[in-house]
Amino acid sequence: MGAVARAMKNMGLTQLVIVEPQREVLDSEARARAAGALDILRQATVTRSFDQAIADCGLVIGASARLRTIPWPTVDPHQCAQLVVQTAATQKIALVFGREDTGLTNEELEKCHWHVHIPANPEYSSLNLGAAVQVITYEIRMAELAQQGQTVQVTADHPLATAAELEGLFTHLETTLQQIGFYDPENPRQLFRRLRRLFNRAQLDKMEMNILRGILAAVDDKTSAS
Ligand code: SAH
C-alpha cells in the first residue's frame, strides 16, 4: 500500500481506495514505503466491497497480469492512458489493481470495461503491485503532459547553427584537412558525405560550431607556422 501511494503521488494521482485491506493501512511498513506520500495513505478511502469502490465511476479499467481465457477488451498501458485522458474530463475513472498474491478475481475483472495488461515477459509476467501501479500511472502522466504540450524537451542552451554556418564549417574542414594531408581532393571517396551525415546528426548549436571552428583555426596556425 505504501509503494502504491508513493507511485501515485509521484505521478500526480491522489485518490486511493482500498477494498477490504488485510492489514492496517497505516502500519509501519506501509508508512516507510510511502515516504513522502503518507498523505495519500492517510486520505485513502477504505471500502468493504469492490462494487462500492467502483460505484461512482463511469469507466473502470482492471489491471491484470494474465490474459484471461475469456477474451475481454484489453489495452496496453499506453492505450490505457489515452483512454484515461480522453475520459477524465467527463467521467470518474477507476483503475483497479489486484491482490499481491491472487490478483483480481474473474468476477471482479468482469466488472471492468477494459483490462489493461503490461506486456511483460510471458515466462514471468506478474509484476509486484507497486511496480504495476508505477507503470500504469507513469503512462497516464505522460499522456496528460503530452495533452498539455509539456513533455520534456531537451532544450539547447544555444541556438542551433544555421545551414550557412554548417557550410562554413565544411569549407574550413576541407582546407584544413587538405593542409594536414588527411583529405586528398583527387581521391575524395565518401569522406565529406560521411562528415555531413555525422554533423547533421549531431545538430550542432552555435557554441559547438565555434568550438570546432576554433580547433580548426588552431590547427591552421600550427601548420602555417611550420
Ligand atoms: N499472482 C497474481 C498477480 C498479482 S500482482 C496473478 O497472477 O493474477 C498484483 C496486481 O498487480 C495484479 O492483480 C494486477 O492488478 C497488477 N499487475 C501485475 N502484473 C501486471 C501486468 N503484467 N499487467 C497488468 N497488471 C499487472
Short mmCIF file of C-alpha atoms and ligand atoms in Angstrom, two decimals:
data_model
loop_
_atom_site.label_atom_id
_atom_site.label_comp_id
_atom_site.label_asym_id
_atom_site.label_seq_id
_atom_site.Cartn_x
_atom_site.Cartn_y
_atom_site.Cartn_z
CA MET A 1 0.00 0.00 0.00
CA GLY A 2 2.88 2.33 0.81
CA ALA A 3 4.55 1.69 -2.53
CA VAL A 4 1.24 2.22 -4.31
CA ALA A 5 0.69 5.56 -2.56
CA ARG A 6 4.19 6.68 -3.48
CA ALA A 7 3.85 5.63 -7.12
CA MET A 8 0.55 7.51 -7.31
CA LYS A 9 1.85 10.70 -5.75
CA ASN A 10 4.98 10.67 -7.93
CA MET A 11 2.74 10.59 -10.97
CA GLY A 12 0.29 13.19 -9.70
CA LEU A 13 -2.64 10.95 -8.69
CA THR A 14 -4.30 11.30 -5.31
CA GLN A 15 -7.42 9.23 -4.74
CA LEU A 16 -6.64 5.83 -3.35
CA VAL A 17 -9.45 3.42 -2.49
CA ILE A 18 -8.59 0.23 -0.68
CA VAL A 19 -11.04 -2.65 -0.68
CA GLU A 20 -11.09 -4.89 2.39
CA PRO A 21 -7.48 -4.38 3.49
CA GLN A 22 -5.89 -7.46 5.03
CA ARG A 23 -3.88 -5.38 7.44
CA GLU A 24 -3.68 -1.95 8.98
CA VAL A 25 -3.43 0.58 6.12
CA LEU A 26 -1.06 2.80 8.06
CA ASP A 27 1.19 0.12 9.54
CA SER A 28 4.89 0.83 9.91
CA GLU A 29 5.92 -0.89 6.68
CA ALA A 30 3.31 0.99 4.66
CA ARG A 31 4.40 4.29 6.21
CA ALA A 32 8.03 3.60 5.42
CA ARG A 33 7.29 2.62 1.82
CA ALA A 34 5.00 5.62 1.31
CA ALA A 35 7.71 8.05 2.48
CA GLY A 36 6.60 11.48 1.23
CA ALA A 37 3.27 10.11 0.06
CA LEU A 38 1.90 9.46 3.54
CA ASP A 39 -0.86 11.97 2.85
CA ILE A 40 -2.25 9.72 0.09
CA LEU A 41 -2.39 6.78 2.52
CA ARG A 42 -3.96 8.91 5.23
CA GLN A 43 -6.65 10.18 2.85
CA ALA A 44 -7.30 6.74 1.38
CA THR A 45 -10.89 5.57 1.47
CA VAL A 46 -11.45 2.06 2.76
CA THR A 47 -14.46 0.17 1.40
CA ARG A 48 -15.98 -3.17 2.24
CA SER A 49 -16.64 -4.24 -1.27
CA PHE A 50 -15.32 -3.94 -4.79
CA ASP A 51 -18.74 -2.78 -6.01
CA GLN A 52 -18.74 0.04 -3.51
CA ALA A 53 -15.28 1.14 -4.61
CA ILE A 54 -16.24 1.49 -8.27
CA ALA A 55 -19.86 2.57 -7.75
CA ASP A 56 -19.47 6.21 -8.84
CA CYS A 57 -17.09 5.54 -11.74
CA GLY A 58 -18.08 5.85 -15.39
CA LEU A 59 -15.04 3.98 -16.64
CA VAL A 60 -13.48 1.01 -14.88
CA ILE A 61 -10.15 -0.39 -16.04
CA GLY A 62 -8.77 -3.51 -14.39
CA ALA A 63 -5.05 -4.31 -14.43
CA SER A 64 -4.38 -7.98 -14.98
CA ALA A 65 -1.13 -9.88 -15.08
CA ARG A 66 -2.70 -12.72 -17.00
CA LEU A 67 -4.60 -12.72 -20.24
CA ARG A 68 -7.85 -14.43 -19.34
CA THR A 69 -9.41 -17.35 -21.10
CA ILE A 70 -12.49 -15.26 -21.86
CA PRO A 71 -11.31 -12.58 -24.26
CA TRP A 72 -12.06 -9.11 -22.94
CA PRO A 73 -11.36 -5.69 -24.44
CA THR A 74 -7.73 -5.31 -23.49
CA VAL A 75 -5.33 -2.39 -23.85
CA ASP A 76 -1.66 -1.90 -23.16
CA PRO A 77 -0.57 0.80 -20.67
CA HIS A 78 -0.08 3.43 -23.39
CA GLN A 79 -3.56 2.85 -24.83
CA CYS A 80 -4.96 2.75 -21.31
CA ALA A 81 -3.51 6.20 -20.66
CA GLN A 82 -5.10 7.52 -23.84
CA LEU A 83 -8.46 6.22 -22.68
CA VAL A 84 -7.95 7.82 -19.29
CA VAL A 85 -7.01 11.29 -20.52
CA GLN A 86 -9.80 11.27 -23.10
CA THR A 87 -12.38 10.35 -20.49
CA ALA A 88 -11.14 12.09 -17.34
CA ALA A 89 -12.83 15.41 -18.06
CA THR A 90 -16.31 13.91 -18.08
CA GLN A 91 -16.16 10.69 -16.05
CA LYS A 92 -14.72 9.47 -12.82
CA ILE A 93 -12.35 6.63 -13.64
CA ALA A 94 -11.30 3.63 -11.57
CA LEU A 95 -8.01 1.92 -12.18
CA VAL A 96 -8.32 -1.38 -10.40
CA PHE A 97 -5.37 -3.44 -9.20
CA GLY A 98 -5.50 -6.87 -7.66
CA ARG A 99 -4.20 -8.52 -4.55
CA GLU A 100 -0.48 -9.14 -4.39
CA ASP A 101 -0.97 -12.91 -4.10
CA THR A 102 -4.05 -13.75 -6.14
CA GLY A 103 -4.71 -10.73 -8.32
CA LEU A 104 -8.28 -9.84 -9.29
CA THR A 105 -10.98 -12.50 -9.37
CA ASN A 106 -12.77 -13.26 -12.63
CA GLU A 107 -15.91 -11.77 -11.11
CA GLU A 108 -14.07 -8.51 -10.43
CA LEU A 109 -12.46 -8.48 -13.87
CA GLU A 110 -15.86 -8.93 -15.49
CA LYS A 111 -17.00 -5.70 -13.87
CA CYS A 112 -14.30 -3.77 -15.73
CA HIS A 113 -15.00 -2.10 -19.08
CA TRP A 114 -11.43 -2.69 -20.12
CA HIS A 115 -8.50 -4.74 -18.98
CA VAL A 116 -5.01 -3.32 -19.08
CA HIS A 117 -2.11 -5.71 -19.42
CA ILE A 118 1.56 -4.78 -19.15
CA PRO A 119 3.14 -6.92 -21.88
CA ALA A 120 5.88 -8.25 -19.63
CA ASN A 121 7.93 -11.41 -20.19
CA PRO A 122 5.34 -14.15 -20.85
CA GLU A 123 7.50 -16.56 -18.83
CA TYR A 124 7.03 -14.33 -15.80
CA SER A 125 4.53 -11.58 -16.42
CA SER A 126 3.41 -10.74 -12.92
CA LEU A 127 4.87 -7.51 -11.56
CA ASN A 128 4.55 -6.68 -7.92
CA LEU A 129 1.61 -4.42 -7.17
CA GLY A 130 3.62 -1.25 -6.57
CA ALA A 131 5.59 -1.74 -9.79
CA ALA A 132 2.41 -2.37 -11.81
CA VAL A 133 0.84 0.80 -10.42
CA GLN A 134 4.01 2.70 -11.30
CA VAL A 135 3.99 1.58 -14.93
CA ILE A 136 0.30 2.34 -15.47
CA THR A 137 0.38 5.70 -13.70
CA TYR A 138 3.57 6.75 -15.50
CA GLU A 139 1.82 6.29 -18.83
CA ILE A 140 -1.10 8.35 -17.60
CA ARG A 141 1.30 11.08 -16.55
CA MET A 142 2.95 11.05 -19.97
CA ALA A 143 -0.39 11.19 -21.77
CA GLU A 144 -1.51 14.08 -19.57
CA LEU A 145 1.69 16.02 -20.18
CA ALA A 146 1.51 15.36 -23.91
CA GLN A 147 -2.04 16.69 -23.92
CA GLN A 148 -0.83 19.87 -22.24
CA GLY A 149 2.13 20.03 -24.63
CA GLN A 150 4.51 19.73 -21.71
CA THR A 151 6.55 16.62 -22.33
CA VAL A 152 10.20 17.08 -21.58
CA GLN A 153 12.08 18.63 -24.47
CA VAL A 154 15.82 18.76 -24.43
CA THR A 155 16.38 22.46 -24.87
CA ALA A 156 19.73 23.61 -26.14
CA ASP A 157 21.43 26.39 -24.21
CA HIS A 158 22.42 27.97 -27.53
CA PRO A 159 20.51 28.31 -30.79
CA LEU A 160 21.30 25.75 -33.46
CA ALA A 161 23.93 26.51 -36.07
CA THR A 162 22.43 27.62 -39.38
CA ALA A 163 22.87 25.87 -42.72
CA ALA A 164 25.21 28.67 -43.82
CA GLU A 165 27.37 28.20 -40.71
CA LEU A 166 27.49 24.48 -41.41
CA GLU A 167 28.66 25.18 -44.96
CA GLY A 168 31.34 27.44 -43.48
CA LEU A 169 32.50 24.56 -41.30
CA PHE A 170 32.74 22.18 -44.27
CA THR A 171 34.72 24.69 -46.31
CA HIS A 172 37.05 25.19 -43.37
CA LEU A 173 37.36 21.43 -42.80
CA GLU A 174 38.19 20.91 -46.47
CA THR A 175 41.04 23.40 -46.33
CA THR A 176 42.46 22.27 -43.02
CA LEU A 177 42.17 18.54 -43.68
CA GLN A 178 43.90 19.10 -47.00
CA GLN A 179 46.68 21.07 -45.30
CA ILE A 180 47.38 18.30 -42.82
CA GLY A 181 47.25 15.68 -45.57
CA PHE A 182 44.14 13.90 -44.35
CA TYR A 183 41.97 14.81 -47.31
CA ASP A 184 43.02 14.42 -50.92
CA PRO A 185 40.59 16.19 -53.30
CA GLU A 186 41.86 13.93 -56.11
CA ASN A 187 40.72 10.92 -54.16
CA PRO A 188 37.76 12.16 -52.07
CA ARG A 189 35.87 8.90 -51.65
CA GLN A 190 32.91 9.37 -49.33
CA LEU A 191 34.66 11.44 -46.68
CA PHE A 192 32.64 14.62 -46.91
CA ARG A 193 29.35 12.83 -47.40
CA ARG A 194 30.03 10.93 -44.20
CA LEU A 195 31.14 14.05 -42.35
CA ARG A 196 27.98 15.85 -43.45
CA ARG A 197 25.88 12.98 -42.20
CA LEU A 198 27.75 12.99 -38.91
CA PHE A 199 27.38 16.74 -38.30
CA ASN A 200 23.73 16.75 -39.35
CA ARG A 201 23.06 14.00 -36.87
CA ALA A 202 24.82 15.99 -34.16
CA GLN A 203 22.59 19.06 -34.67
CA LEU A 204 25.37 21.43 -33.69
CA ASP A 205 24.49 24.57 -31.83
CA LYS A 206 26.31 27.88 -32.34
CA MET A 207 28.62 27.36 -29.39
CA GLU A 208 29.65 23.89 -30.56
CA MET A 209 30.20 25.31 -34.03
CA ASN A 210 32.50 27.99 -32.56
CA ILE A 211 34.50 25.33 -30.72
CA LEU A 212 35.00 23.28 -33.89
CA ARG A 213 35.96 26.37 -35.91
CA GLY A 214 38.36 27.35 -33.09
CA ILE A 215 40.01 23.91 -33.20
CA LEU A 216 40.43 24.15 -36.97
CA ALA A 217 41.87 27.68 -36.65
CA ALA A 218 44.39 26.42 -34.08
CA VAL A 219 45.42 23.62 -36.44
CA ASP A 220 45.73 26.17 -39.27
CA ASP A 221 48.02 28.32 -37.09
CA LYS A 222 50.33 25.39 -36.34
CA THR A 223 50.52 24.20 -39.94
CA SER A 224 51.13 27.68 -41.38
CA ALA A 225 53.84 28.29 -38.74
CA SER A 226 55.69 25.08 -39.58
N1 SAH B 1 -0.47 -13.59 -8.90
C1 SAH B 1 -1.36 -12.60 -9.40
C2 SAH B 1 -0.66 -11.31 -9.69
C3 SAH B 1 -0.77 -10.36 -8.62
S1 SAH B 1 0.24 -8.96 -8.89
C4 SAH B 1 -1.99 -13.07 -10.68
O1 SAH B 1 -1.41 -13.91 -11.34
O2 SAH B 1 -3.03 -12.54 -11.07
C5 SAH B 1 -0.80 -7.72 -8.21
C6 SAH B 1 -1.54 -6.87 -9.21
O3 SAH B 1 -0.62 -6.10 -9.97
C7 SAH B 1 -2.34 -7.65 -10.24
O4 SAH B 1 -3.58 -8.06 -9.74
C8 SAH B 1 -2.51 -6.60 -11.32
O5 SAH B 1 -3.54 -5.70 -10.98
C9 SAH B 1 -1.16 -5.88 -11.26
N2 SAH B 1 -0.23 -6.47 -12.26
C10 SAH B 1 0.86 -7.22 -12.04
N3 SAH B 1 1.46 -7.56 -13.19
C11 SAH B 1 0.74 -6.99 -14.17
C12 SAH B 1 0.84 -6.96 -15.61
N4 SAH B 1 1.80 -7.61 -16.27
N5 SAH B 1 -0.10 -6.24 -16.29
C13 SAH B 1 -1.09 -5.60 -15.65
N6 SAH B 1 -1.24 -5.60 -14.31
C14 SAH B 1 -0.35 -6.28 -13.58
#
